[in-house]
XYZ file of C-alpha atoms in Angstrom:
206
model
C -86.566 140.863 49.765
C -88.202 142.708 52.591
C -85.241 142.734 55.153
C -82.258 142.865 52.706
C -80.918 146.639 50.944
C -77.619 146.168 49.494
C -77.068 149.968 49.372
C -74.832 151.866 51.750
C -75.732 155.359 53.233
C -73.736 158.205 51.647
C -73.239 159.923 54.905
C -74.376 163.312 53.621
C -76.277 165.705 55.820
C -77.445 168.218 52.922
C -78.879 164.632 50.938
C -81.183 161.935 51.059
C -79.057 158.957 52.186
C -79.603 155.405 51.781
C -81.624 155.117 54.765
C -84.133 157.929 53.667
C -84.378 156.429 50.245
C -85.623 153.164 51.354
C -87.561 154.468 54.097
C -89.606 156.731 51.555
C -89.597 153.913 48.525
C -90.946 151.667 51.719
C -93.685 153.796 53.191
C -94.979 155.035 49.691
C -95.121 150.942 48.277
C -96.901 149.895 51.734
C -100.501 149.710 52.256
C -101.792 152.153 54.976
C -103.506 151.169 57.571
C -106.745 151.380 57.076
C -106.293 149.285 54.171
C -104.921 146.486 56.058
C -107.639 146.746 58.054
C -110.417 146.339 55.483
C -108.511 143.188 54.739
C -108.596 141.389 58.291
C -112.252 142.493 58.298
C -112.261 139.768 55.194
C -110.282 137.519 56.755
C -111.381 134.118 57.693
C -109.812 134.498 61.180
C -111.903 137.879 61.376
C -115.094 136.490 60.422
C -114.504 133.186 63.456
C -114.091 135.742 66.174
C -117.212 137.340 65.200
C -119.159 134.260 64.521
C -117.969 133.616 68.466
C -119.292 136.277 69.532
C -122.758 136.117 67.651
C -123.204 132.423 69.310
C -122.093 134.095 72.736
C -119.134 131.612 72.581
C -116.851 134.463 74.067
C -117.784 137.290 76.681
C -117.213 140.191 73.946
C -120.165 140.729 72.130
C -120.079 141.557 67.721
C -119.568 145.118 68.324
C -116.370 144.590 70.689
C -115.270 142.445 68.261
C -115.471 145.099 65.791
C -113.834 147.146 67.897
C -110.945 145.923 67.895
C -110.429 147.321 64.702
C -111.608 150.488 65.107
C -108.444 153.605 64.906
C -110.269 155.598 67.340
C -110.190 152.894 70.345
C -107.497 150.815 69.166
C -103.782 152.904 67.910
C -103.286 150.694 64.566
C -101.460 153.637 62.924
C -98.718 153.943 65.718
C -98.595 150.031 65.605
C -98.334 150.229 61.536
C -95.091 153.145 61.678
C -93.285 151.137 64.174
C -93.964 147.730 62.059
C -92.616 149.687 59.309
C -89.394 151.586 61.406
C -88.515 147.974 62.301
C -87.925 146.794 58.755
C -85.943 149.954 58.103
C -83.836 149.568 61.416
C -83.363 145.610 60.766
C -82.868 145.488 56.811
C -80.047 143.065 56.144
C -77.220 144.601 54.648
C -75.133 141.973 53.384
C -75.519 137.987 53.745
C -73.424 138.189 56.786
C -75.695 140.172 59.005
C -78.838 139.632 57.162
C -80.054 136.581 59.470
C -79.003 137.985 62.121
C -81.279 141.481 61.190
C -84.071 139.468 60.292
C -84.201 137.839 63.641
C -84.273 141.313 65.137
C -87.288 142.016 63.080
C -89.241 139.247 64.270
C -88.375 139.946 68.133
C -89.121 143.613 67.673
C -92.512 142.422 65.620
C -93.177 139.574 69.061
C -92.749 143.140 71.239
C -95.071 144.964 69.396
C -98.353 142.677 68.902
C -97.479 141.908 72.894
C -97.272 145.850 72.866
C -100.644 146.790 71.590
C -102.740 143.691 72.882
C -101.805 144.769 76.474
C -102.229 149.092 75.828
C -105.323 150.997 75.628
C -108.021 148.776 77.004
C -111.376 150.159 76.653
C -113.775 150.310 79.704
C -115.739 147.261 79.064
C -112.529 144.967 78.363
C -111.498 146.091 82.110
C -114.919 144.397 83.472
C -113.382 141.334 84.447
C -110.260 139.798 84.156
C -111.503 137.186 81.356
C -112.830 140.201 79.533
C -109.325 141.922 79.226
C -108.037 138.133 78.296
C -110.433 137.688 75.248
C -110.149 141.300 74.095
C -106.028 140.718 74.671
C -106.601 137.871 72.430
C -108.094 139.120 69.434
C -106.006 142.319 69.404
C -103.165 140.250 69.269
C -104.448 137.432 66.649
C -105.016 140.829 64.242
C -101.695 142.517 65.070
C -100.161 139.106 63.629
C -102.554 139.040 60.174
C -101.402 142.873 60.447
C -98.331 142.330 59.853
C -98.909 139.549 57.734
C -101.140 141.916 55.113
C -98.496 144.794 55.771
C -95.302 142.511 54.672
C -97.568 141.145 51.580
C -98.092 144.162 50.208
C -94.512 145.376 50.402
C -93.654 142.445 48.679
C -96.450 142.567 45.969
C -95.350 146.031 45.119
C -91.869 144.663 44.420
C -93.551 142.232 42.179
C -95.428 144.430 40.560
C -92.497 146.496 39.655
C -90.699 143.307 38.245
C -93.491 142.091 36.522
C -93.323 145.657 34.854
C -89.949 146.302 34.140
C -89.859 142.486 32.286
C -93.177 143.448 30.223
C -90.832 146.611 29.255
C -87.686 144.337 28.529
C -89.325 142.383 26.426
C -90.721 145.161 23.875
C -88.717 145.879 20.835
C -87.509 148.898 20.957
C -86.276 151.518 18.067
C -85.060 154.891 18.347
C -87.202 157.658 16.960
C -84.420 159.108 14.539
C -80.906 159.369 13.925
C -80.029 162.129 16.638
C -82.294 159.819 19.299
C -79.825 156.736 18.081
C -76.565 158.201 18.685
C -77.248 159.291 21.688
C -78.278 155.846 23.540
C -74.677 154.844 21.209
C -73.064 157.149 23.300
C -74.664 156.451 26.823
C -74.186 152.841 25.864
C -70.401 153.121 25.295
C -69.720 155.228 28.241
C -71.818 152.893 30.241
C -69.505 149.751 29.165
C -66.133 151.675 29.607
C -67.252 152.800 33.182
C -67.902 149.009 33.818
C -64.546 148.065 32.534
C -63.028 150.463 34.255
C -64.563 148.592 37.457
C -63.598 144.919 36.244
C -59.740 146.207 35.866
C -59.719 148.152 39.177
C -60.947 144.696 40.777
C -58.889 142.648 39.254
C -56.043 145.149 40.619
C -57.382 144.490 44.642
C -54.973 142.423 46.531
């Protein structure tokens, strides 16, 4: 459900297309940044590296660690907008093209965690070679769980909004009075003429 959006863009200049519709729905169900961060700094992962470092089994000591995680040394915003411009550029639009799109998502993804393990070194990762290497290292472990917690809660939000639209479906529902009832009569019957409508004009495609 992350890659695929069955919709197509209306083509409008003066209106939201397709496109900008899913690209707002997607950035306002997403977690930001620093909330994804929070969450590796919970993760198991997380904790080894700086369990490493407290036992001075790695040349980065707990605070470097830290760092690694820290928006003013390390560019996680940039690195969360371009996870989340890569989903909108690869979304699958039909079964056809959808495995193709996703595997564009994961190279672009591979790109990006090579991308920001390799940029913005801070002084005392440029020491030595093996202190670059290790600092490489745990950049890139986090910009995968990154991704991971960024694609979770995309897809939690989606089930979320399932989970609420079947707790809706299934309560019984009455109009408040007469006027209230013949309207939803009348959206009702318009609603199943438009969708005939629809089954005879496909039924009419050679």
């Amino acid at each position: 459900p992350l890659l695929l959006n069955m919709s197509e863009s209306s083509g409008s200049d003066d209106e939201f297309d397709a496109d900008d519709v899913y690209s707002m729905d997607l950035y306002d169900r997403t977690a930001t940044g620093a909330e994804i961060l929070d969450k590796i700094r919970e993760h198991p992962t997380f904790v080894s590296f700086r369990s490493h470092a407290e036992n001075k089994w790695t040349v980065l000591s707990v605070e470097q660690i830290e760092a690694t995680l820290d928006l003013n040394i390390v560019d996680w915003e940039d690195f969360h907008t371009k996870v989340l411009e890569s989903i909108v550029c690869n979304k699958g639009t039909n079964k056809t093209n959808a495995h193709r799109k996703a595997t564009a998502y994961m190279n672009a993804c591979a790109e990006l965690k090579v991308s920001i393990s390799r940029s913005n070194l801070p002084d005392f990762a440029k020491i030595t070679e093996h202190h670059s290497n290790e600092w490489s290292s745990a950049v890139y472990t986090f910009a995968c769980l990154f991704i991971e917690e960024l694609e979770r809660s995309v897809n939690k939000a989606i089930d979320d909004l399932s989970t609420k639209i079947d707790s809706i479906l299934a309560t019984p529902f009455e109009p408040l009075d007469e006027i209230h009832a013949e309207t939803i009569y009348y959206i009702v019957c318009a609603s199943l003429e438009a969708a005939d409508r629809w089954r005879i004009r496909g039924q009419l495609r050679p």
